mmCIF file of C-alpha atoms in Angstrom:
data_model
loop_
_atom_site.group_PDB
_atom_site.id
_atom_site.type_symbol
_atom_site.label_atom_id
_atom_site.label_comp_id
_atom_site.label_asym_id
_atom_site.label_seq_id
_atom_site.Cartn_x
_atom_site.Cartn_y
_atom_site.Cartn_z
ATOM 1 C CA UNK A 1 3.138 14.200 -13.102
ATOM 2 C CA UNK A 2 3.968 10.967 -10.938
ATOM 3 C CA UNK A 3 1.733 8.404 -12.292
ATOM 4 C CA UNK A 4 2.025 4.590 -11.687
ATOM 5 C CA UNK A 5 -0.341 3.150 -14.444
ATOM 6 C CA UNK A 6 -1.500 -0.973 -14.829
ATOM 7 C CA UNK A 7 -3.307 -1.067 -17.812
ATOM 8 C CA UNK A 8 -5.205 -4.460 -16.552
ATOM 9 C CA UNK A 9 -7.600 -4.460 -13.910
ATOM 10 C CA UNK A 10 -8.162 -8.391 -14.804
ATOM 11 C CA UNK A 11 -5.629 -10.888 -15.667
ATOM 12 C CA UNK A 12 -6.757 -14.286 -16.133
ATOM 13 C CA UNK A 13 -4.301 -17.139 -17.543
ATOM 14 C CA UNK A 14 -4.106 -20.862 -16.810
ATOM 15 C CA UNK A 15 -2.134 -22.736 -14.283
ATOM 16 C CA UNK A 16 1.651 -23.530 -15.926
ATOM 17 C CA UNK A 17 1.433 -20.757 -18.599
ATOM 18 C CA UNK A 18 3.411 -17.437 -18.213
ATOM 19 C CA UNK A 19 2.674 -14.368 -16.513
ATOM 20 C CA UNK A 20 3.220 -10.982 -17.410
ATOM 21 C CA UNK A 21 1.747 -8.014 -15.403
ATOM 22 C CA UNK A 22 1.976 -4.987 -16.713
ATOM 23 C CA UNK A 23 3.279 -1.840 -14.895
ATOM 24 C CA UNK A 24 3.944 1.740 -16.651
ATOM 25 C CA UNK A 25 5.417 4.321 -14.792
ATOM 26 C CA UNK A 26 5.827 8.308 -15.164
ATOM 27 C CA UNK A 27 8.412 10.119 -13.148
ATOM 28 C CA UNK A 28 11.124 12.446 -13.619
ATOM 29 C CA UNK A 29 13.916 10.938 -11.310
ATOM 30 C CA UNK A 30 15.133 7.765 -10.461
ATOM 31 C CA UNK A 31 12.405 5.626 -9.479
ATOM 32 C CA UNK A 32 12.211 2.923 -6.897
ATOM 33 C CA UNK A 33 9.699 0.362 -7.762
ATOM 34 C CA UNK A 34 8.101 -2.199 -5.931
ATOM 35 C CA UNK A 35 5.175 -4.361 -6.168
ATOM 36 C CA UNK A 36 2.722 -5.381 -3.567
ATOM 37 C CA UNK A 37 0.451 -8.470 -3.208
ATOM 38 C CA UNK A 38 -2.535 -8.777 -1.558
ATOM 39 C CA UNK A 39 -3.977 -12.986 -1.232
ATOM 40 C CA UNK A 40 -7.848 -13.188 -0.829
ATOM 41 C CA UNK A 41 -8.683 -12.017 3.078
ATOM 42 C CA UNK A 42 -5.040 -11.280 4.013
ATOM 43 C CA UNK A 43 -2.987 -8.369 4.086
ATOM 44 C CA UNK A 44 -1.168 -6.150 1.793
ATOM 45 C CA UNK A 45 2.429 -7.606 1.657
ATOM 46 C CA UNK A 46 5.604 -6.927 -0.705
ATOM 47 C CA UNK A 47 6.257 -9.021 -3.313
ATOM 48 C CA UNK A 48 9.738 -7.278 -4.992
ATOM 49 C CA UNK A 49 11.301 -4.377 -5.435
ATOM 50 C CA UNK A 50 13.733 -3.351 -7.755
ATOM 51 C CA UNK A 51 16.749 -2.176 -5.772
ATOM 52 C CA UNK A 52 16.761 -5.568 -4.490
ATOM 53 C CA UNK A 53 16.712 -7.731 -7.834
ATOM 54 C CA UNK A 54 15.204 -10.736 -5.941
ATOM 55 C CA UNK A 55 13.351 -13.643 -6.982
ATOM 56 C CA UNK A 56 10.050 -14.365 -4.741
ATOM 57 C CA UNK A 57 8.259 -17.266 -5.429
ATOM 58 C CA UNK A 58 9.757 -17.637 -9.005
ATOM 59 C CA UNK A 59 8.340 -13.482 -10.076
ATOM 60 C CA UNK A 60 10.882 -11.553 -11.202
ATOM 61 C CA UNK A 61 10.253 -7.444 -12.590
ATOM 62 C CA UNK A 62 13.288 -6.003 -14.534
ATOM 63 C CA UNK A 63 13.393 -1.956 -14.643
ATOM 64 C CA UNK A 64 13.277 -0.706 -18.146
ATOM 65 C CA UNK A 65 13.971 2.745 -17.823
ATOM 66 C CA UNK A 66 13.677 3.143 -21.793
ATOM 67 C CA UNK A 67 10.268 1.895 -21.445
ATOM 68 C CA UNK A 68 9.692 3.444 -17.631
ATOM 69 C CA UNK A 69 8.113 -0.232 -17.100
ATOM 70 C CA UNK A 70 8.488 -2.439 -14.606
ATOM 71 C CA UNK A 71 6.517 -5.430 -15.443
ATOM 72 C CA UNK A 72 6.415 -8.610 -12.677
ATOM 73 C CA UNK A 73 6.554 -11.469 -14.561
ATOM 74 C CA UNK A 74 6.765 -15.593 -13.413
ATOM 75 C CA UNK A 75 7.283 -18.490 -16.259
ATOM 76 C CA UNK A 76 4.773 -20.595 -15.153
ATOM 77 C CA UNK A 77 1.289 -19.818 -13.059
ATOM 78 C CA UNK A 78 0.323 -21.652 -9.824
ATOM 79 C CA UNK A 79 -3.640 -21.591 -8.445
ATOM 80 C CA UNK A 80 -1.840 -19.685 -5.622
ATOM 81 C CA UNK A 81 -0.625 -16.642 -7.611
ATOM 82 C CA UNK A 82 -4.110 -16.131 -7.593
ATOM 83 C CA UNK A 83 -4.524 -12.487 -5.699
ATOM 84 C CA UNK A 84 -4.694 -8.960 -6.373
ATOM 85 C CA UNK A 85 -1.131 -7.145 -7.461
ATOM 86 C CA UNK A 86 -0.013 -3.743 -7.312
ATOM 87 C CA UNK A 87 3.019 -2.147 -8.571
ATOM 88 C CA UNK A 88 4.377 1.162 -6.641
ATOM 89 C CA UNK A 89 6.772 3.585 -7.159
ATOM 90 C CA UNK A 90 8.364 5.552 -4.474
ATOM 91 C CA UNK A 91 8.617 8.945 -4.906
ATOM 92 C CA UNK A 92 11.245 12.316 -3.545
ATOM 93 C CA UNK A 93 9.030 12.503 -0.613
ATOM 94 C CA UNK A 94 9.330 8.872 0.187
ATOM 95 C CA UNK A 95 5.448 8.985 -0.617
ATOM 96 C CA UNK A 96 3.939 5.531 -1.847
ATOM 97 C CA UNK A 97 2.292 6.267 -5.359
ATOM 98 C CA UNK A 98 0.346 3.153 -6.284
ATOM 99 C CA UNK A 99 -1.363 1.341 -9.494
ATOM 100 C CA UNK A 100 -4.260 0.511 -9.600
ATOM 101 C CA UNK A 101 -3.767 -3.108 -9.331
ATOM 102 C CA UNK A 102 -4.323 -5.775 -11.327
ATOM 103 C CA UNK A 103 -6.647 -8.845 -9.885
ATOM 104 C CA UNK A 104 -4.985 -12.301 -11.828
ATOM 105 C CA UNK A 105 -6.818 -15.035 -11.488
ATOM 106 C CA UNK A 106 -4.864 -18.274 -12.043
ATOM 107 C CA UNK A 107 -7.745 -20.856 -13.660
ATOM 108 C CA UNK A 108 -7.028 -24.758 -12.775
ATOM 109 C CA UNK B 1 6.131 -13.251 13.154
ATOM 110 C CA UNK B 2 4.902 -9.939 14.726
ATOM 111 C CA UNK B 3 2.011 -8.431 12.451
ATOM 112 C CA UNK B 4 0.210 -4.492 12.174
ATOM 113 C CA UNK B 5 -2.776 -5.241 13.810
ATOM 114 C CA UNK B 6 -6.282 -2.515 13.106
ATOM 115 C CA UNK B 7 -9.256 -1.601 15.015
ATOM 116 C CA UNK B 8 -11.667 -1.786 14.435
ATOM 117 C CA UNK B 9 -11.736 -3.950 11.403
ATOM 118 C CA UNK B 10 -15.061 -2.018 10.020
ATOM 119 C CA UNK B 11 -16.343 1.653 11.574
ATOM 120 C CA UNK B 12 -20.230 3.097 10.678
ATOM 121 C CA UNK B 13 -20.515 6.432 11.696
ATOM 122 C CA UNK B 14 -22.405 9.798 10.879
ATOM 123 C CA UNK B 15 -21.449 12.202 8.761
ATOM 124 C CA UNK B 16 -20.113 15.247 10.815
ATOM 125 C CA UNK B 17 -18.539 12.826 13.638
ATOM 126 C CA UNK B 18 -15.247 12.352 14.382
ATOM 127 C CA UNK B 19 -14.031 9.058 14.453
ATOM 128 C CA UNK B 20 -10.731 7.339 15.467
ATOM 129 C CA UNK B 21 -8.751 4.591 13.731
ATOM 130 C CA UNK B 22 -5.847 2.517 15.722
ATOM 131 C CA UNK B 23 -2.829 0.862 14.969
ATOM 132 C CA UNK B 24 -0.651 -1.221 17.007
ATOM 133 C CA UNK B 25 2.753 -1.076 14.655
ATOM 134 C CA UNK B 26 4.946 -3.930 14.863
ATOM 135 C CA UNK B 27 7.159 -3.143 17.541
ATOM 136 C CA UNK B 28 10.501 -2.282 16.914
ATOM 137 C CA UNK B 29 9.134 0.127 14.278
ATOM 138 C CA UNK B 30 9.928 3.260 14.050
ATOM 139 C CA UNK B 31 8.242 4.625 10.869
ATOM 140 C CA UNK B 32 4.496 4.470 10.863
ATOM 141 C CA UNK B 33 2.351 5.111 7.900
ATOM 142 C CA UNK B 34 -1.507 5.601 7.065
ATOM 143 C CA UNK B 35 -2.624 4.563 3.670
ATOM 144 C CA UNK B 36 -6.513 5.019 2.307
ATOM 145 C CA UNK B 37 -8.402 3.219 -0.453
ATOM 146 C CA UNK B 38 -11.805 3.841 -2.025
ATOM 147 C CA UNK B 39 -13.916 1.549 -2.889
ATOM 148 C CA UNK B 40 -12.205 0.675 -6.360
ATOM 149 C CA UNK B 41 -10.109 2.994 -6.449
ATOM 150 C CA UNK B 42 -5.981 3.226 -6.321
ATOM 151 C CA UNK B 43 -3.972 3.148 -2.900
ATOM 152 C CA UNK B 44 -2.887 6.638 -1.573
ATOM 153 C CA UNK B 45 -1.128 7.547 0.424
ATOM 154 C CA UNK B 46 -1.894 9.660 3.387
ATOM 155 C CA UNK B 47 0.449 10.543 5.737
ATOM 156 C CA UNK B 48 4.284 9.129 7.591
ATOM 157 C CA UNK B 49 5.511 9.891 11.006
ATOM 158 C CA UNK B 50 8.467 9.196 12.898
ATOM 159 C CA UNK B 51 10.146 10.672 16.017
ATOM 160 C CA UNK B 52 6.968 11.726 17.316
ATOM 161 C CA UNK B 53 6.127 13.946 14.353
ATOM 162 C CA UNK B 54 4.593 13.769 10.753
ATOM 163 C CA UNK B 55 7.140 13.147 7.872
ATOM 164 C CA UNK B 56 4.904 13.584 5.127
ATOM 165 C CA UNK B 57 1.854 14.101 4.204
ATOM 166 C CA UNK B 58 -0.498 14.295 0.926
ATOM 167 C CA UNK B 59 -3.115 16.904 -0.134
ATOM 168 C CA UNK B 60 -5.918 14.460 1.141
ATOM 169 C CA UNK B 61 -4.415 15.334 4.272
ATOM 170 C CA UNK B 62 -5.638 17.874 5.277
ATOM 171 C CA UNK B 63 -6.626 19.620 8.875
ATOM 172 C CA UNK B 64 -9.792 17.154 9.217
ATOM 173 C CA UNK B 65 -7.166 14.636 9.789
ATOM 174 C CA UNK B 66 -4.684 14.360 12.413
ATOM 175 C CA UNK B 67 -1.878 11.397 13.322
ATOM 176 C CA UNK B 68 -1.121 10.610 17.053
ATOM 177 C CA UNK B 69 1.438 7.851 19.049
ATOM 178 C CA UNK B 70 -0.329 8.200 22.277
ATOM 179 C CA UNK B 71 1.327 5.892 24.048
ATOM 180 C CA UNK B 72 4.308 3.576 22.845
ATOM 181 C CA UNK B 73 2.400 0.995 21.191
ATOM 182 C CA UNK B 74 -0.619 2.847 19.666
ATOM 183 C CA UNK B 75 -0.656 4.768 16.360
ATOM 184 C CA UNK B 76 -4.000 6.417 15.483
ATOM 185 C CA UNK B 77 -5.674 8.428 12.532
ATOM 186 C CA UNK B 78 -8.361 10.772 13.541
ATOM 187 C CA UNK B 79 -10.627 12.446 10.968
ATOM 188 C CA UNK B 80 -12.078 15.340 13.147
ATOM 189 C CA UNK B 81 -15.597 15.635 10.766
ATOM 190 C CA UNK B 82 -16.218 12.939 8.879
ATOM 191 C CA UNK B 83 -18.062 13.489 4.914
ATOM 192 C CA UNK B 84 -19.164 10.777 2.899
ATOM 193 C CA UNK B 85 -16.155 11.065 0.576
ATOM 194 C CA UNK B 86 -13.965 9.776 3.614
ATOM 195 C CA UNK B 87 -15.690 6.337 3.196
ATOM 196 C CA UNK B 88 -12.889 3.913 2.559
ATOM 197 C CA UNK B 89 -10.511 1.361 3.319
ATOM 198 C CA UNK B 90 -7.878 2.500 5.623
ATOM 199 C CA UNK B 91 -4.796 0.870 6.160
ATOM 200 C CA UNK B 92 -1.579 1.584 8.411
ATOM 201 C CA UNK B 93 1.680 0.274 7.982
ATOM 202 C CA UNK B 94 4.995 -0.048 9.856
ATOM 203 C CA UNK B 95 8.534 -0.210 8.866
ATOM 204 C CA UNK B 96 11.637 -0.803 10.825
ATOM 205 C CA UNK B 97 13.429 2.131 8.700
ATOM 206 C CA UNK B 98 12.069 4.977 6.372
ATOM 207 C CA UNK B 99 11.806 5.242 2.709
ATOM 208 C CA UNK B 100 12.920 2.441 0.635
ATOM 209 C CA UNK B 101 12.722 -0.137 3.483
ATOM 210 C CA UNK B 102 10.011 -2.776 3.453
ATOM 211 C CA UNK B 103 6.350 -1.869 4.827
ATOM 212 C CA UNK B 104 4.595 -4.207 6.575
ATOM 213 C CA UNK B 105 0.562 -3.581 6.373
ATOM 214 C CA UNK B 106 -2.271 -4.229 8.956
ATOM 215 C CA UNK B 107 -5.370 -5.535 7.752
ATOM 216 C CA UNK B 108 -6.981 -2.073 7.619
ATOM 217 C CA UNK B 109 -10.335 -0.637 8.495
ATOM 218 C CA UNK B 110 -12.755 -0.352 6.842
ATOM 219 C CA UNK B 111 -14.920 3.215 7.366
ATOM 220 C CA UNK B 112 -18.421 4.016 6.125
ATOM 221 C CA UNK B 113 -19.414 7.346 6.728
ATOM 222 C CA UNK B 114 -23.719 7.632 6.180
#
């Protein structure tokens, strides 16, 4: 079964440290990944996606098809990281399948 | 920079009634998508439509729920008889082409069905 799974509803770490949010995926093609954001009172927006390989404001998420991860990660926290993020993975259908998302809270 | 606007931004209806969301998608879009979330619950996806017609679709979509582009601005999601289990955060999104290209999401509505 397609499955998107992040194992941490709540990710709290302090301003400057490193970030690592997990994302776990289950699917029997080639994925495309992506991850979402969603800031306090403001829309859903992309962060990344995988086919792209970008940087966006200083996250990066490798593919590890070994692992079938695709964990966003950033070197060092800012208070304005602070938001709600969900990884996705697109399916054959071109169908959305979505974590659950992962609220990090970035503390001062 | 253009934005997916909703409305409304919160809907209270009865259970049984039909009820209509709209979408104005950004507007050189040509994909249009609707995407649900309960309370707590994960994303799903609902439904995509292009060239006047639906794309794909998910189980929860089922003949309660319909997609429409009225006019050439409006994009709306109509669940024919509401239930309680249809309660949820609703949320469409446009993109300029299908599949892997970027979505870009309104601020969704929210529905309570009593």
């Amino acid at each position: 079964a397609q499955r998107v799974t992040q194992p941490e509803k709540l990710l709290s770490v302090f301003k400057g440290a490193p970030v690592e949010l997990k994302c776990n995926y289950s699917y029997s093609g080639s994925p495309e990944l992506f991850w979402y954001v969603q800031y306090s009172r403001q829309r859903l927006q992309l962060l990344l996606r995988h086919i792209s390989r970008e940087s966006i404001k200083g996250f990066t998420a490798d593919l590890n098809k070994g692992e079938t991860s695709f964990h966003l990660k950033k070197p060092f926290a800012q208070e304005e990281d602070s938001a709600m993020y969900y990884c996705a993975l697109m399916d054959s259908n071109y169908q959305l399948i979505w974590g659950a998302g992962t609220k990090l809270i970035i503390k001062p | 920079e253009p934005e997916v606007t909703q409305t409304p931004s919160h809907q209270v209806t009865q259970m049984g009634q039909e009820v209509i969301l709209r979408c104005v998608p950004i507007s050189n879009h040509l994909y249009f998508y609707w995407y649900r979330q309960i309370l707590g619950q994960k994303v799903e996806f609902l439904v995509s439509f292009y060239n006047n017609e639906i794309s794909e679709k998910s189980e929860i979509f089922d003949d309660q729920f319909s997609v429409e582009r009225p006019d050439g601005s409006n994009f709306t999601l109509k669940i024919r008889s509401t239930k309680l289990e249809d309660s949820a955060m609703y949320f469409c999104a446009s993109s300029t082409q299908g599949t892997t290209y970027e979505q870009y999401f309104g601020p969704g509505t929210r529905l309570t069905v009593t």
